[in-house]
C-alpha positions as a printed NumPy array, in Angstrom:
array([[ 144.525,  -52.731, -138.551],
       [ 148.138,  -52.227, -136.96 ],
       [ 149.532,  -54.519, -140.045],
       [ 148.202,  -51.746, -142.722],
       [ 149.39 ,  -48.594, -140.91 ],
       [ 153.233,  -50.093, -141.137],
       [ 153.09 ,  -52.369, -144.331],
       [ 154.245,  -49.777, -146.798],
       [ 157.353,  -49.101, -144.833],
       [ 158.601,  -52.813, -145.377],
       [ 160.869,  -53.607, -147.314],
       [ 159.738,  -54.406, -150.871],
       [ 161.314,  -57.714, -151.236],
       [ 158.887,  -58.571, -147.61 ],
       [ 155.8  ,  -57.071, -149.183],
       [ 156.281,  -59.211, -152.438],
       [ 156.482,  -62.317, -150.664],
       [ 153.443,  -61.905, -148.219],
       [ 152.861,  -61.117, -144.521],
       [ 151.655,  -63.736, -142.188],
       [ 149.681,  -62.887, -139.076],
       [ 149.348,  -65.362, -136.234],
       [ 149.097,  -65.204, -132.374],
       [ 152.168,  -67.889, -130.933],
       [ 152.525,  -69.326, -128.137],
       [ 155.81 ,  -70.185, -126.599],
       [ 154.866,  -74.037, -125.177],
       [ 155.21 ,  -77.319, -127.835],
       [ 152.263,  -79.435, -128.088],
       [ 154.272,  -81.601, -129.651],
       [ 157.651,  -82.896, -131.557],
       [ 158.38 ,  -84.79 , -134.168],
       [ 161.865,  -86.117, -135.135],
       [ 162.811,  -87.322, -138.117],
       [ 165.809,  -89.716, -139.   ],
       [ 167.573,  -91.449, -141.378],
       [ 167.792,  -94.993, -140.423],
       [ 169.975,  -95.879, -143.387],
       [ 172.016,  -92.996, -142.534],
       [ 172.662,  -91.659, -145.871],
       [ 170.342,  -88.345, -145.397],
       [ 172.443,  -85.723, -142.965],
       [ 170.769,  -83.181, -141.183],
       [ 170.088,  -80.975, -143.399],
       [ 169.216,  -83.135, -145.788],
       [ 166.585,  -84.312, -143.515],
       [ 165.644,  -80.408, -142.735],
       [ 165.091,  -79.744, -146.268],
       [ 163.312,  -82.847, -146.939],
       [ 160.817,  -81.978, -144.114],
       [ 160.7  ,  -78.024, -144.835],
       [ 160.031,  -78.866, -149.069],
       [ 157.529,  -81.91 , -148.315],
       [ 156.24 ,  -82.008, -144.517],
       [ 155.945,  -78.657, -143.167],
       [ 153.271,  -76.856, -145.504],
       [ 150.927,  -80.46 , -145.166],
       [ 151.361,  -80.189, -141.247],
       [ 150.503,  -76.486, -141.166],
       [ 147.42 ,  -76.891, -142.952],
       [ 145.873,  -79.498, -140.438],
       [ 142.814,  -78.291, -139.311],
       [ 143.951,  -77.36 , -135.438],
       [ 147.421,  -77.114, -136.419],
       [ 148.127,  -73.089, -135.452],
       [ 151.969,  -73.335, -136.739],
       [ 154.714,  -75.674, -137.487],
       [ 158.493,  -74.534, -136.143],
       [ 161.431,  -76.462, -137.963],
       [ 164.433,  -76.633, -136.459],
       [ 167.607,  -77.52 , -138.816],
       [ 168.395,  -75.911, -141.595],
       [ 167.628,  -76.265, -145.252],
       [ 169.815,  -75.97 , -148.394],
       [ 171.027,  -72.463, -149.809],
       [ 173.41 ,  -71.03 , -152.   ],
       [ 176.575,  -69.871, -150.091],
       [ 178.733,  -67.465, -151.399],
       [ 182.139,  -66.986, -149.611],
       [ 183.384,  -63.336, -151.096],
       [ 186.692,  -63.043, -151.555],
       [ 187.709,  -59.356, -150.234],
       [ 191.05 ,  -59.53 , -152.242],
       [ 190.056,  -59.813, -155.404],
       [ 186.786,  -58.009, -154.616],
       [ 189.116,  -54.803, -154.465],
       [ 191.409,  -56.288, -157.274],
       [ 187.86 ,  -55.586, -159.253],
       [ 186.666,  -52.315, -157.577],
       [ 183.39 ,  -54.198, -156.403],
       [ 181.908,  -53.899, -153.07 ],
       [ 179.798,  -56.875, -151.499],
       [ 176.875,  -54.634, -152.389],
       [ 178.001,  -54.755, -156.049],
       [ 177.491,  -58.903, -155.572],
       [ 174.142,  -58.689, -153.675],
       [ 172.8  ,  -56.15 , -156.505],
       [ 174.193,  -58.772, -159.656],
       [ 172.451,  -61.893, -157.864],
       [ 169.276,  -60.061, -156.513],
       [ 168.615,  -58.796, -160.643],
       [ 170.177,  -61.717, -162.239],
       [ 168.07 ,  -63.977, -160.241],
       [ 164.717,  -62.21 , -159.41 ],
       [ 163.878,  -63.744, -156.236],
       [ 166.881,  -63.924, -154.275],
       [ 168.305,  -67.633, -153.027],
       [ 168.29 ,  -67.858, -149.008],
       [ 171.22 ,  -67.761, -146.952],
       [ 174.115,  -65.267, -146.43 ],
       [ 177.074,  -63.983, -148.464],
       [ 180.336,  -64.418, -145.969],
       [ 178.027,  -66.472, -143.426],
       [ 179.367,  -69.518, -141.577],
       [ 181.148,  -71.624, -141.809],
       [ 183.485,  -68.506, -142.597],
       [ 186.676,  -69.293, -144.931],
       [ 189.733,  -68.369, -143.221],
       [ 190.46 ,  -64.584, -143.264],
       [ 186.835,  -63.701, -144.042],
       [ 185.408,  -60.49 , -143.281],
       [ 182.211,  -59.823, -145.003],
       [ 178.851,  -60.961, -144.098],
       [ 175.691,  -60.05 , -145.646],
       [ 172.041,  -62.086, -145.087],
       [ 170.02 ,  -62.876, -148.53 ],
       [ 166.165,  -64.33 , -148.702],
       [ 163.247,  -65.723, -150.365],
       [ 163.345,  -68.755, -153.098],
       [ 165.568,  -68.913, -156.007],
       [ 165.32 ,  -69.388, -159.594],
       [ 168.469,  -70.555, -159.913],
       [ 168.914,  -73.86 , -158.633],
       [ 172.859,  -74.59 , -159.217],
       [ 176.106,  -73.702, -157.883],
       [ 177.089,  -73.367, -161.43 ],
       [ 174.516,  -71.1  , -162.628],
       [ 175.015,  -68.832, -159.827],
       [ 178.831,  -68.734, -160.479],
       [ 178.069,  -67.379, -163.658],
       [ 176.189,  -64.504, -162.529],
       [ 177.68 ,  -61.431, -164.118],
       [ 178.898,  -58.611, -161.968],
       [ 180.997,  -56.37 , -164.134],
       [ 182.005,  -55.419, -168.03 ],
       [ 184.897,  -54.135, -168.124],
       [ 186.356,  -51.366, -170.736],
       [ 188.03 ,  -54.749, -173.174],
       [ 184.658,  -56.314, -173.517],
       [ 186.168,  -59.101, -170.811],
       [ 182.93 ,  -60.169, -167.708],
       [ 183.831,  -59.886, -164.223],
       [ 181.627,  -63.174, -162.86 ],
       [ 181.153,  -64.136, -159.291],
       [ 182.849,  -67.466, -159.716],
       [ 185.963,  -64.584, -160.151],
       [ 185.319,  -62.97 , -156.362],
       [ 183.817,  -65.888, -154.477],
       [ 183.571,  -69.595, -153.628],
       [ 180.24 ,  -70.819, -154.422],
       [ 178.539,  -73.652, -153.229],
       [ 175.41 ,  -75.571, -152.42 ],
       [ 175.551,  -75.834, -148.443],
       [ 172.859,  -75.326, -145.38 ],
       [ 170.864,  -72.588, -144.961],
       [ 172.237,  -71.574, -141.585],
       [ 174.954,  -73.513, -139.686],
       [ 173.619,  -71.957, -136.04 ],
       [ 171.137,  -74.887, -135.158],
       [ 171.706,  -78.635, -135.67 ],
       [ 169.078,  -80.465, -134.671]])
């Protein structure tokens, strides 16, 4: 089929995590809000609670073709700082290689994404699931020895924190 004649020219990180095939249609048979009544879940809280518990359950409903969330879930979000990225003769590519091996499977989001710090210039888009599950641990991700024995680490090039997984929808 057409999938098999183009699959090997995917990336690798796409071929790892599976191809899904489905015809779509562009009408809603139906939606479903969720809200927090107490108040104390935001939105994305409330996306991530439907994307990690809901989503997979709905989409496996027998008649159920696909599921569409809108809202964001959590992600790692690294703000690079392009200062002391020079000040350490690293590029952003540098950063995306130390978390992509330091991590295996890459945390979703974006390095430099919005909301941008002021004066930010760099923007790069990372995916898949994470083994690292804390802003900590992910500061600690070494990018550089240096000639002393002394580790360049992110937390030394970038403001990490847990945030949403894309700021462009609200729902």
């Amino acid at each position: 089929n057409k999938l098999q004649l183009v699959q090997s020219q995917l990336p690798q990180v796409v071929q790892n995590n599976g191809i899904t095939v489905s015809k779509s249609s562009t009408g809603f048979l139906m939606v479903i809000g969720f809200v927090s009544s107490d108040g104390k879940m935001n939105s994305t809280d409330l996306a991530d609670y439907v994307d990690s518990t809901i989503n997979d359950t709905l989409k496996r409903v027998e008649g159920v073709g696909s599921t569409q969330l809108f809202g964001s879930g959590y992600a790692m979000r690294i703000w690079l700082d392009p200062d002391k990225l020079a000040q350490y003769s690293l590029m952003p590519s540098d950063v995306a290689t130390a978390v992509e091996a330091q991590n295996t499977q890459v945390s979703a989001g974006q390095l430099g994404g919005l909301p941008a710090r002021k004066g930010q210039q760099l923007n790069a888009t990372v995916t898949a699931k994470s083994r690292l599950q804390t802003a900590e641990q992910f500061r600690n991700i070494i990018l550089k020895s240096n000639t002393d024995g002394s580790l360049v680490r992110l937390n030394d090039v970038a403001k990490v924190e847990i945030g949403a997984e894309s700021y462009t929808t609200q729902a």
